[in-house]
mmCIF file of C-alpha atoms and ligand atoms in Angstrom:
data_model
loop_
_atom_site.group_PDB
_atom_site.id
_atom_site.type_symbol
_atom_site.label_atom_id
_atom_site.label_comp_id
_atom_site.label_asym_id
_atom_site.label_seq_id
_atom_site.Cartn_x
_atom_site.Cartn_y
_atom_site.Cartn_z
ATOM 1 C CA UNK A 40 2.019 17.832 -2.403
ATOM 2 C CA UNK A 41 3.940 21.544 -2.319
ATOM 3 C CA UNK A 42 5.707 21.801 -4.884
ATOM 4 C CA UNK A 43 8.588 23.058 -2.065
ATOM 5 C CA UNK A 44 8.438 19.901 -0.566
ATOM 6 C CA UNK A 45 8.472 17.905 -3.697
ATOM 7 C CA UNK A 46 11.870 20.274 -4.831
ATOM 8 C CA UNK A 47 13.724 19.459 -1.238
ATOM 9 C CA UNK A 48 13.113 15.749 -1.615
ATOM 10 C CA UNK A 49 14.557 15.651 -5.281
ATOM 11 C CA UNK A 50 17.343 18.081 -4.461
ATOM 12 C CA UNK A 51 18.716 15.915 -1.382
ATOM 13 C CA UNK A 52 18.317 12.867 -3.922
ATOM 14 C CA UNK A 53 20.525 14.382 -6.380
ATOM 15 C CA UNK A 54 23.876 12.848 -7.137
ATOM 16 C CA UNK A 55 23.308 9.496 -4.691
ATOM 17 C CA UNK A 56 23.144 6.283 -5.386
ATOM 18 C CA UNK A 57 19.468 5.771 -4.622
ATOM 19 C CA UNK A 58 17.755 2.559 -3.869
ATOM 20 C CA UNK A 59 14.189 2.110 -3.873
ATOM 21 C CA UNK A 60 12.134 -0.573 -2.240
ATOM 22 C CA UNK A 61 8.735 -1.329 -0.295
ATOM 23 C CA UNK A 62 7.189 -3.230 2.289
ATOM 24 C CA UNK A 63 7.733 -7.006 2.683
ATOM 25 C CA UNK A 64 5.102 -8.774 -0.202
ATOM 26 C CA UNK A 65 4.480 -5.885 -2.494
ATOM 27 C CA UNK A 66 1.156 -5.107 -3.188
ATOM 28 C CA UNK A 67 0.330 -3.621 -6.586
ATOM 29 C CA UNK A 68 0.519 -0.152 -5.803
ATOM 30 C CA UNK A 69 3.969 -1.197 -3.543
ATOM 31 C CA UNK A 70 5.359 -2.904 -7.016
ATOM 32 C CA UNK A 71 4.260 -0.568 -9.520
ATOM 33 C CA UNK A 72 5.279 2.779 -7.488
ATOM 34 C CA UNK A 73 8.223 1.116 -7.194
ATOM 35 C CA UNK A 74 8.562 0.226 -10.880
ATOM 36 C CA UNK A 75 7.805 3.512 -11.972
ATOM 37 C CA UNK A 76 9.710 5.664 -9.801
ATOM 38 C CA UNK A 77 12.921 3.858 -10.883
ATOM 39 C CA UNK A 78 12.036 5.005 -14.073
ATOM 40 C CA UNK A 79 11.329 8.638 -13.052
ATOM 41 C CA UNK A 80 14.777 8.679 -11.092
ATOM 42 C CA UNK A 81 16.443 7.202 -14.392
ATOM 43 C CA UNK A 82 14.831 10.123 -16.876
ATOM 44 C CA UNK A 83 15.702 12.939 -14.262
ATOM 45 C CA UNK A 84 19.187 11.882 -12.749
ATOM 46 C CA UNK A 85 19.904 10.506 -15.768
ATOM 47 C CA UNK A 86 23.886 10.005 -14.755
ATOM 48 C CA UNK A 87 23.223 8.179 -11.034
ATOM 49 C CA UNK A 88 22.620 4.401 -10.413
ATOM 50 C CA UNK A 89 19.142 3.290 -9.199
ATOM 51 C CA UNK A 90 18.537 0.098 -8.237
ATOM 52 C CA UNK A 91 14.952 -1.311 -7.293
ATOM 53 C CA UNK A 92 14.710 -4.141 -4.932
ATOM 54 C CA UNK A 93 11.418 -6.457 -3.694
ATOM 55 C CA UNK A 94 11.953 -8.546 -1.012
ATOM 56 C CA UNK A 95 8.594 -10.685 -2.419
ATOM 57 C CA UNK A 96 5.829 -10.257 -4.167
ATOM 58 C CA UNK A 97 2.390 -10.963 -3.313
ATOM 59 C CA UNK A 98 -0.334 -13.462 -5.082
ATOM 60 C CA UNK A 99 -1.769 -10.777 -6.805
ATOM 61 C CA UNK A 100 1.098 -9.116 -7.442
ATOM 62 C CA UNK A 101 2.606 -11.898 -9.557
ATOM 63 C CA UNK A 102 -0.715 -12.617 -11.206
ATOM 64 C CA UNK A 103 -1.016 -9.623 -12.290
ATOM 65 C CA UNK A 104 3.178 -9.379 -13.862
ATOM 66 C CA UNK A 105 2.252 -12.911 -15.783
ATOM 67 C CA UNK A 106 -0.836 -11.188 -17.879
ATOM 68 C CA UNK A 107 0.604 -7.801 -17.608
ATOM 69 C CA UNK A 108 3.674 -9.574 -19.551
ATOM 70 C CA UNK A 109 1.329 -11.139 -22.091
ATOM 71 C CA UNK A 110 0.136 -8.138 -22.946
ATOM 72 C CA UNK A 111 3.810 -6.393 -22.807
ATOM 73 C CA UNK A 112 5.766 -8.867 -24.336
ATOM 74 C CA UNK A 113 8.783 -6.451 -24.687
ATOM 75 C CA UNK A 114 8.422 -4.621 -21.505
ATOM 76 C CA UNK A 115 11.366 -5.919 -18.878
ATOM 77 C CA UNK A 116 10.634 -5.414 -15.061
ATOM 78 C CA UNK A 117 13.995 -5.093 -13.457
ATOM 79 C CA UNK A 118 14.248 -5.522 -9.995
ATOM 80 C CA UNK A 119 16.445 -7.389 -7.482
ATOM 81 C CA UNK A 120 15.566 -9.589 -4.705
ATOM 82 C CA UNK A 121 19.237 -9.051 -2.835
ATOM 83 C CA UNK A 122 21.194 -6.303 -2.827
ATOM 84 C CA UNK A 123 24.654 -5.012 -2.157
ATOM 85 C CA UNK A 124 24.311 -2.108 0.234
ATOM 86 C CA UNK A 125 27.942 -0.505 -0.133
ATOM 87 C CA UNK A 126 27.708 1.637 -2.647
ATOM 88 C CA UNK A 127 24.064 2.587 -1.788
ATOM 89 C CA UNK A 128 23.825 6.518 -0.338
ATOM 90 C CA UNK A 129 20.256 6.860 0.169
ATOM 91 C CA UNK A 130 17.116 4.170 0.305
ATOM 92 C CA UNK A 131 13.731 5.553 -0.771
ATOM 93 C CA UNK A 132 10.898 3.545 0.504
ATOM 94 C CA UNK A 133 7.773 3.949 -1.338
ATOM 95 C CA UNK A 134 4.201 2.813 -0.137
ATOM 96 C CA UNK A 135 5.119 2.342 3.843
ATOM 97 C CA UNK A 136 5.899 4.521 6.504
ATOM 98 C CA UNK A 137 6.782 1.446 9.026
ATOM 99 C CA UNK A 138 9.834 0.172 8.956
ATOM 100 C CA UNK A 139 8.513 -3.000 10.530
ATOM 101 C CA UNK A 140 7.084 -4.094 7.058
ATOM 102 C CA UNK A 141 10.649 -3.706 5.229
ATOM 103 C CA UNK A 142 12.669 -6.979 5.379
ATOM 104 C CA UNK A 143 15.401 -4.868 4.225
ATOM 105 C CA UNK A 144 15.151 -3.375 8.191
ATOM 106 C CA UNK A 145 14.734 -6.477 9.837
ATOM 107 C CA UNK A 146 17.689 -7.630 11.797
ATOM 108 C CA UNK A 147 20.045 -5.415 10.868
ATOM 109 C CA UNK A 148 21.489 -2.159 12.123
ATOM 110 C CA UNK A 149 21.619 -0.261 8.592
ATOM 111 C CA UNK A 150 23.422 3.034 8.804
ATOM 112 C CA UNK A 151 22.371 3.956 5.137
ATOM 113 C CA UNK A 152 19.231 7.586 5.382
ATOM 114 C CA UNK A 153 16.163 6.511 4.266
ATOM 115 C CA UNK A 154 13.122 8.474 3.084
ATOM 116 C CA UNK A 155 9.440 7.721 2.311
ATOM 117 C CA UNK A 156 6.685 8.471 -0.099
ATOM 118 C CA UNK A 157 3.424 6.905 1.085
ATOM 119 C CA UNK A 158 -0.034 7.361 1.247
ATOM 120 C CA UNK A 159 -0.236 5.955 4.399
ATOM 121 C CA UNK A 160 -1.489 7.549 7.758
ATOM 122 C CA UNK A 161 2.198 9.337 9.152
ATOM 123 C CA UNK A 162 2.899 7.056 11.827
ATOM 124 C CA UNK A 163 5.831 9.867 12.786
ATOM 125 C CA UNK A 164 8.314 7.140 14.299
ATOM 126 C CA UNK A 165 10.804 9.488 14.175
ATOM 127 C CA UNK A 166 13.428 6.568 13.013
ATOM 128 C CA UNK A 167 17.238 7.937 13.552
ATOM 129 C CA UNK A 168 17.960 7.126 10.378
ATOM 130 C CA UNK A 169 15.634 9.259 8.678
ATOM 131 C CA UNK A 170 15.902 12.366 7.342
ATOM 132 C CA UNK A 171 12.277 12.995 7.947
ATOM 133 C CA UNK A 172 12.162 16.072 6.535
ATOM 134 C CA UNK A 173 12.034 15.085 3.271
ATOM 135 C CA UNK A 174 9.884 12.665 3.303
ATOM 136 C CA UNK A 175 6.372 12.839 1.398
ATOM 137 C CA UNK A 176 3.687 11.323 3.423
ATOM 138 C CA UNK A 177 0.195 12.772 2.487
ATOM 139 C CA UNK A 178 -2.813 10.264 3.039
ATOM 140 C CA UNK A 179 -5.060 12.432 1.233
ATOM 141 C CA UNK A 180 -3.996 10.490 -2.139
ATOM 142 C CA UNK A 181 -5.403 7.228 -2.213
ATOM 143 C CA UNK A 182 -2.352 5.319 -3.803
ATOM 144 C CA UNK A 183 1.643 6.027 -3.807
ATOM 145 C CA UNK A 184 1.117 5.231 -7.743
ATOM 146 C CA UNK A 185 -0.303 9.108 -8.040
ATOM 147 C CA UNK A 186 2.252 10.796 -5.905
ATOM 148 C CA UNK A 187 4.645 9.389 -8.616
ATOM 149 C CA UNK A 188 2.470 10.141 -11.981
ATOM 150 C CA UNK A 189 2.704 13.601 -10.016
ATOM 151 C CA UNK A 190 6.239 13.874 -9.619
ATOM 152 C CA UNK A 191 6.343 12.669 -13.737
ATOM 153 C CA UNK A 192 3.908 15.506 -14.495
ATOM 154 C CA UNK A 193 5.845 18.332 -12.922
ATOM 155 C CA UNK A 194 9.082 17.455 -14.682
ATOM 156 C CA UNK A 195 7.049 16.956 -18.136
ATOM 157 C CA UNK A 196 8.363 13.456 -18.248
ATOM 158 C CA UNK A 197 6.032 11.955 -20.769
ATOM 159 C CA UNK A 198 4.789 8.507 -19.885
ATOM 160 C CA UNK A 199 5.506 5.318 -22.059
ATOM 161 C CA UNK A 200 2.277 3.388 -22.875
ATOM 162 C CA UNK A 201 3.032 0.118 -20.591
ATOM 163 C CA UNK A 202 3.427 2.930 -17.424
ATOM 164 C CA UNK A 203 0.101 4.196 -18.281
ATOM 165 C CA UNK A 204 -1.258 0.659 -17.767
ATOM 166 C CA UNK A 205 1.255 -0.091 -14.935
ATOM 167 C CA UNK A 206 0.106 3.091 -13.136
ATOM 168 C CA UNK A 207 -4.101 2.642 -13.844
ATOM 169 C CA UNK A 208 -3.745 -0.430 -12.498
ATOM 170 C CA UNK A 209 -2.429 0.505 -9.204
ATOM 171 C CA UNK A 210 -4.513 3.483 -8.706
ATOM 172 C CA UNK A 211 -7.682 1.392 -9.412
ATOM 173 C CA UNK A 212 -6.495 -1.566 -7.385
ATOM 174 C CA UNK A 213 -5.683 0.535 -4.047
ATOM 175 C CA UNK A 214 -8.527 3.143 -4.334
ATOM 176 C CA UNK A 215 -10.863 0.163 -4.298
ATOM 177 C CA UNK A 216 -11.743 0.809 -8.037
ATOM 178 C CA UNK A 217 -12.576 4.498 -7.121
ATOM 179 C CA UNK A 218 -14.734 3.584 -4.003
ATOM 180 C CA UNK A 219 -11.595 4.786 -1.999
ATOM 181 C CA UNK A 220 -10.878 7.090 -4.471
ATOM 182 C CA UNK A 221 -11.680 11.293 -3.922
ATOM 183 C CA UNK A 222 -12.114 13.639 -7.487
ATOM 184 C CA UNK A 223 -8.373 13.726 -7.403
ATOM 185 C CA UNK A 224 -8.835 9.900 -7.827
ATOM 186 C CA UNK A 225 -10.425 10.816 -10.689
ATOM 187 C CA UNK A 226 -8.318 13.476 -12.658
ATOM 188 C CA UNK A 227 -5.433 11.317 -12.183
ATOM 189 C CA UNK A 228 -7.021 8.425 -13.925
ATOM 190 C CA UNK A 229 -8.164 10.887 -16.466
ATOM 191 C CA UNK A 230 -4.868 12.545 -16.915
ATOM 192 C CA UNK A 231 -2.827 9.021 -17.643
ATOM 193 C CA UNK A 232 -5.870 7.557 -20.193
ATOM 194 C CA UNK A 233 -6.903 11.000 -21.885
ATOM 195 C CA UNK A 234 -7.942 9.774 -24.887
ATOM 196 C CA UNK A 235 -5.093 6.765 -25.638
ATOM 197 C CA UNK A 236 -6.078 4.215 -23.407
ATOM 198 C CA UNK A 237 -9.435 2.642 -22.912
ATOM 199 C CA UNK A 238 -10.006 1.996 -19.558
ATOM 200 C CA UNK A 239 -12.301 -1.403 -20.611
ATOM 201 C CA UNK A 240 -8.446 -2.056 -21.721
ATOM 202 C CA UNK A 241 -6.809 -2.375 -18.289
ATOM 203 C CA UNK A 242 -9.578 -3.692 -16.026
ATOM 204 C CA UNK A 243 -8.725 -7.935 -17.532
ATOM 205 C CA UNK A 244 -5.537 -7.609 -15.832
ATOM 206 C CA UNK A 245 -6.610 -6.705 -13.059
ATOM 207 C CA UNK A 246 -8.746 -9.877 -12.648
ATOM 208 C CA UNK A 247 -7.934 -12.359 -10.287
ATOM 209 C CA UNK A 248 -8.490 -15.929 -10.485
ATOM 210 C CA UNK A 249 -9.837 -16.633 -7.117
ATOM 211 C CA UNK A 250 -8.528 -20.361 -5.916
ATOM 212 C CA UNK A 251 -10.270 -23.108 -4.224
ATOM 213 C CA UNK A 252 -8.007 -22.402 -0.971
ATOM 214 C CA UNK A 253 -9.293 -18.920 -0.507
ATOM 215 C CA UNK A 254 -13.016 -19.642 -1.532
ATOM 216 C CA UNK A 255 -12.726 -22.298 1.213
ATOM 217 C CA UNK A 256 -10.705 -19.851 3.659
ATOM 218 C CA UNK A 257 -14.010 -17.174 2.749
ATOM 219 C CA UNK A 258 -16.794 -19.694 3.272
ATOM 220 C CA UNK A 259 -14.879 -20.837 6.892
ATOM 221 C CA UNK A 260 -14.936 -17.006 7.831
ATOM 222 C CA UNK A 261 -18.469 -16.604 7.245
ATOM 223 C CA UNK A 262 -19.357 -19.754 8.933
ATOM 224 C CA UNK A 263 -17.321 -18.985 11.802
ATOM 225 C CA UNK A 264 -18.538 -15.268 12.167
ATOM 226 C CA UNK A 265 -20.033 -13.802 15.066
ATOM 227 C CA UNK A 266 -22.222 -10.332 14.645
ATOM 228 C CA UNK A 267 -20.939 -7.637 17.200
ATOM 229 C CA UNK A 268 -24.073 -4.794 17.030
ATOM 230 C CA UNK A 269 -23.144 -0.930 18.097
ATOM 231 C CA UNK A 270 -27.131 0.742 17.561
ATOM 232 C CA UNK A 271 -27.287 0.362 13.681
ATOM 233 C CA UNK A 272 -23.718 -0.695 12.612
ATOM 234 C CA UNK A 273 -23.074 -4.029 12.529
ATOM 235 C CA UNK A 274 -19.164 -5.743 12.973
ATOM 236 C CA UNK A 275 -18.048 -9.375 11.852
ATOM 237 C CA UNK A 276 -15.664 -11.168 13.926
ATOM 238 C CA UNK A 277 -14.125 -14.113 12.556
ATOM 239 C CA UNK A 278 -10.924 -16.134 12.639
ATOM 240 C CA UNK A 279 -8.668 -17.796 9.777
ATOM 241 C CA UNK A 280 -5.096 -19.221 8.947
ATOM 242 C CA UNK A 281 -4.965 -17.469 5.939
ATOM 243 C CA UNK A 282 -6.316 -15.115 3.271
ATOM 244 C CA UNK A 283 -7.865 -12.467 6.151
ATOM 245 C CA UNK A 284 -7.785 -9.651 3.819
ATOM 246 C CA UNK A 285 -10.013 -11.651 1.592
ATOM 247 C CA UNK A 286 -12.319 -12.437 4.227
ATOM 248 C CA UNK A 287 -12.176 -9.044 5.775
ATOM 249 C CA UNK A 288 -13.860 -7.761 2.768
ATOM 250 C CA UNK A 289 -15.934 -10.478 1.937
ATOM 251 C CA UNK A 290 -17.532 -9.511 5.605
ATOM 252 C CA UNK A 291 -18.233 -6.360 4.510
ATOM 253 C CA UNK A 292 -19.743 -7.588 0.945
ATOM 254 C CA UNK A 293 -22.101 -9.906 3.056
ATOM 255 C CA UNK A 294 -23.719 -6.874 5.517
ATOM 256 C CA UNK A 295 -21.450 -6.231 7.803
ATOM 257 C CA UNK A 296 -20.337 -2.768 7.728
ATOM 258 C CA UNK A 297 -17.095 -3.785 9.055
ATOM 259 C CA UNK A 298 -15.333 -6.892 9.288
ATOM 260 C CA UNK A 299 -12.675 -8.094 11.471
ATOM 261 C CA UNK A 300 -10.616 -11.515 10.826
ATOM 262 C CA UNK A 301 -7.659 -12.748 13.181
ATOM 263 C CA UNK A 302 -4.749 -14.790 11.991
ATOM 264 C CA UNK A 303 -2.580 -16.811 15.109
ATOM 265 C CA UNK A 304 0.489 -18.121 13.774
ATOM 266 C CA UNK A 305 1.564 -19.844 17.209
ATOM 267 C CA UNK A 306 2.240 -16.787 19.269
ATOM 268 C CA UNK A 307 2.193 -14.442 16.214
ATOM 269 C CA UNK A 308 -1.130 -12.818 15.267
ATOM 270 C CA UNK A 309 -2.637 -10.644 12.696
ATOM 271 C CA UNK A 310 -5.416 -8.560 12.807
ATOM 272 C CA UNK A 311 -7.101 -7.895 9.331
ATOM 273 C CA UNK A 312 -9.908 -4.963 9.124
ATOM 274 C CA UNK A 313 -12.455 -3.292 6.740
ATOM 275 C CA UNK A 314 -14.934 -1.276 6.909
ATOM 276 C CA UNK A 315 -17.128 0.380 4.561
ATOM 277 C CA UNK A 316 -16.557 3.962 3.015
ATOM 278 C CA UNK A 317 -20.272 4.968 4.700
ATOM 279 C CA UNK A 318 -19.122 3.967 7.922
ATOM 280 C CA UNK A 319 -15.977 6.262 8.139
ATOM 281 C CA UNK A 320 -17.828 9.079 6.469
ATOM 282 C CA UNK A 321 -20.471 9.349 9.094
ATOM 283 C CA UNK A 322 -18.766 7.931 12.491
ATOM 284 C CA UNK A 323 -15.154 9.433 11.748
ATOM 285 C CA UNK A 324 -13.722 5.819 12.234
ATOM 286 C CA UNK A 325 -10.335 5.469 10.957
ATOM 287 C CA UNK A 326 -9.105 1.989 11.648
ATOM 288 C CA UNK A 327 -6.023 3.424 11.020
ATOM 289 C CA UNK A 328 -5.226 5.385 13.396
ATOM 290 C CA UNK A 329 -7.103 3.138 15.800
ATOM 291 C CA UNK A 330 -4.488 0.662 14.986
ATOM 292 C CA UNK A 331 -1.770 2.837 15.430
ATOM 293 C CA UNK A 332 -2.914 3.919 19.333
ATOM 294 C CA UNK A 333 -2.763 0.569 20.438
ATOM 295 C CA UNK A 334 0.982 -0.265 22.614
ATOM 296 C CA UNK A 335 2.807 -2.933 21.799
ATOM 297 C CA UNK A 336 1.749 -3.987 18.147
ATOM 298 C CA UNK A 337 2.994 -3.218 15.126
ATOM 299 C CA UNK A 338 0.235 -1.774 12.259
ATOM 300 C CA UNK A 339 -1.175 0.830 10.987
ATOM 301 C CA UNK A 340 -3.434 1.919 7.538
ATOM 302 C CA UNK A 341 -5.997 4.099 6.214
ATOM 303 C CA UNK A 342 -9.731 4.558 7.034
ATOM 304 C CA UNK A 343 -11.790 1.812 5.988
ATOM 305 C CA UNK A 344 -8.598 -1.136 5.430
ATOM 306 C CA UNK A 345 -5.496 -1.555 8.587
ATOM 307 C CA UNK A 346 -3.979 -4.422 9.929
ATOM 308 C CA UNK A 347 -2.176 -5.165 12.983
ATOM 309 C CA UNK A 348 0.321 -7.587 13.855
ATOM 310 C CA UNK A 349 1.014 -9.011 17.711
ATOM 311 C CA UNK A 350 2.587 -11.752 19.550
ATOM 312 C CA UNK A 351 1.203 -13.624 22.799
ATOM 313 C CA UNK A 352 -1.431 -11.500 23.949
ATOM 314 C CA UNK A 353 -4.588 -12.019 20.839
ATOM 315 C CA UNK A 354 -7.504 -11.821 23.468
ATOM 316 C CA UNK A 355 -6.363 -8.515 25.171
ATOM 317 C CA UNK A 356 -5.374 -6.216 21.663
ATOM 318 C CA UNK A 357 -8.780 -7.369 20.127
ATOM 319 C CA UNK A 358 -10.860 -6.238 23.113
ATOM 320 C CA UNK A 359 -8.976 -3.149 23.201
ATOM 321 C CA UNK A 360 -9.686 -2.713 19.279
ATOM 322 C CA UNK A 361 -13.499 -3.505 19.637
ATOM 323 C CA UNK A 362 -13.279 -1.003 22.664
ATOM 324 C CA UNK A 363 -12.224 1.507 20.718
ATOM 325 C CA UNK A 364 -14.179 1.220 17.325
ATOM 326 C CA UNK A 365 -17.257 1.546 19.716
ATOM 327 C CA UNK A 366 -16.155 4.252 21.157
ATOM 328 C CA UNK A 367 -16.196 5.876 17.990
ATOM 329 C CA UNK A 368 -19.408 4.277 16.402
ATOM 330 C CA UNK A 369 -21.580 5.895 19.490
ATOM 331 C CA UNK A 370 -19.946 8.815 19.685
HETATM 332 MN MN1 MN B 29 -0.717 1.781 -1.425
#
C-alpha cells in the first residue's frame, strides 16, 4: 500500500467515532482483521471510541474462538452484535468491498461514510456514501489480516502475543496455507513469528472438526457431479443445500481443476467456485472478476475462490458462467 494512501485514510479517521465491521458470517480473516484493527485504532487514537460489531460468525469462525480461548484464557474478544448508530461518524468495513454482504446495509438507508480495507477484487460500486478515496483495496495481498499487521508495523505498534496468533491464523487460513499466498505471504508470516512463535504452535487451532452433515453434504456432491471437459482442464458441476464451499474444494482435491457447486434456496441461489492456483496461472482465469461481469447477481472474489448469489433465473447465470470460464480456458 503507499504509504500516502495509508496517511489519507488515517488522517480522515482521526477524531471520529469509528465503527468497524465485516461482511455478514465473518470468516476468519473477516473476524480477526476486525479484532485487530480495533486494537490498532485504540493504540493510535488513543482518545476516540471504537466499537467493533459482527453481525454473525461463521462455523469456523466460532470453532476456532472456543480453542483459541483455551489457549488464551485471559484474552477478551469484544465485539457487539447490535449497535447504536448515533453517535457513530464513520464505519470502516474491513474484508468486503460489497455492500450486499453487510447486514448492517441491508434495509436501511444509512447516511453514516463508510470506507473499506479489503483484499478483494475492487468491485468500484461507486456507493454515495463512500468516500472512496480513502479506501484501501489492493488484491495483491492475500488476506485483510496483512494490510492491518502493515498498518501496526508503520506506526511501530508492537504486537501482543495472542495478535500474533490471531493474525497467523488468518493469513494462513485465507492464503490457503500459503498456496494462495505470494513471497509477501511469506515475509509477513515471518515478520509476526520471528523467532517467538512456533508456527507447529498455531496450526491445532486452526483444525476443524469436520461433522457428519458436511462429510455427507461432500460425498452427495461427488456423487452428483458431472465432468464439464475444455481440451485438458477439467470442471465439476454439482449441486447441494449446504456446505458448497466445502464441496467446491473438495472438487478440486478429487481432479477437477475447478469445481462448481449451486445452492437453490427456493428462488434464491448461490453459486460456489474453486479452482486451482495452476489453472489461473496459466489460463488467466479469475473467477472473480468473471463473477463480477455477470448483470443482475450479486458476487464477486479473487482468482481461484468467488461466489455468486441470484434469485429466479439458476439455469441462465450458470450457462453464462460456464460460457465464460471457457472462453478463457481456450483462449
Ligand atoms: Mn479475506
Amino acid at each position: 500500500m503507499r504509504n500516502s494512501k495509508k496517511e489519507d485514510f488515517l488522517n480522515f479517521l482521526k477524531e471520529k467515532n469509528l465503527l468497524i465491521t465485516t461482511h455478514d458470517l465473518a470468516d476468519l480473516d473477516g473476524f480477526i482483521s476486525g479484532i485487530a484493527l480495533k486494537y490498532y485504532f485504540e493504540t493510535h487514537f488513543p482518545n476516540q471510541n471504537i466499537q467493533l460489531m459482527f453481525s454473525g460468525l461463521s462455523r469456523h469462525t466460532k470453532s476456532f474462538v472456543n480453542q483459541f480461548s483455551i489457549k488464551f484464557p485471559n484474552f477478551k474478544f469484544t465485539f457487539q452484535e447490535h449497535i447504536q448508530l448515533s453517535d457513530i461518524d464513520v464505519i470502516v468495513i474491513v474484508d468486503s468491498n460489497n455492500l450486499d454482504q453487510i447486514k448492517l446495509f441491508n434495509n436501511s438507508d444509512l447516511d453514516i461514510p463508510f470506507i473499506f480495507i479489503d483484499h478483494h477484487l475492487n468491485l468500484q460500486k461507486n456507493y454515495p456514501g463512500n468516500v472512496f478515496s480513502f479506501n484501501l483495496i489492493y488484491d495483491n495481498y492475500s488476506s485483510t489480516s496483512e494490510m492491518v499487521l502493515e498498518l501496526f508495523n508503520d506506526s511501530d505498534i508492537k504486537l501482543p502475543l495472542p495478535y500474533k496468533y490471531l493474525l497467523t491464523s488468518a493469513i494462513l487460513t485465507d492464503s490457503g496455507f500459503l498456496k494462495y499466498g505470494n513471497t509477501g505471504t511469506v515475509k509477513n508470516l515471518y515478520n509476526i513469528l520471528q523467532d517467538q512463535i512456533e508456527i507447529q504452535d498455531v496450526l491445532p487451532l486452526l483444525e476443524r472438526e469436520i461433522d457428519i452433515s458436511e462429510k455427507i453434504a461432500r460425498i452427495k456432491a461427488l456423487q452428483r457431479v458431472k465432468l464439464i471437459r475444455i481440451n485438458n482442464w477439467l470442471i465439476g458441476l454439482s449441486h447441494l443445500s449446504s456446505f458448497s464451499a466445502s464441496a467446491a474444494s473438495i472438487l478440486t482435491k478429487v481432479g477437477f481443476d475447478i469445481g462448481i457447486v449451486v445452492s437453490e434456496d427456493k428462488s434464491d441461489y448461490r453459486i460456489t467456485t474453486r479452482a486451482k492456483k495452476q489453472v489461473c496461472l496459466k489460463t488467466g482465469l479469475h473467477l472473480g472478476k468473471i463473477i463480477s461481469e455477470i448483470n443482475n447477481v450479486n458476487g464477486g472474489g479473487h482468482d481461484g475462490a468467488a461466489t455468486l448469489n441470484g434469485k429466479n433465473d439458476v439455469e441462465e447465470i450458470l450457462n453464462q458462467l460456464i460460457d465464460k470460464i471457457k472462453e478463457t480456458l481456450i483462449n
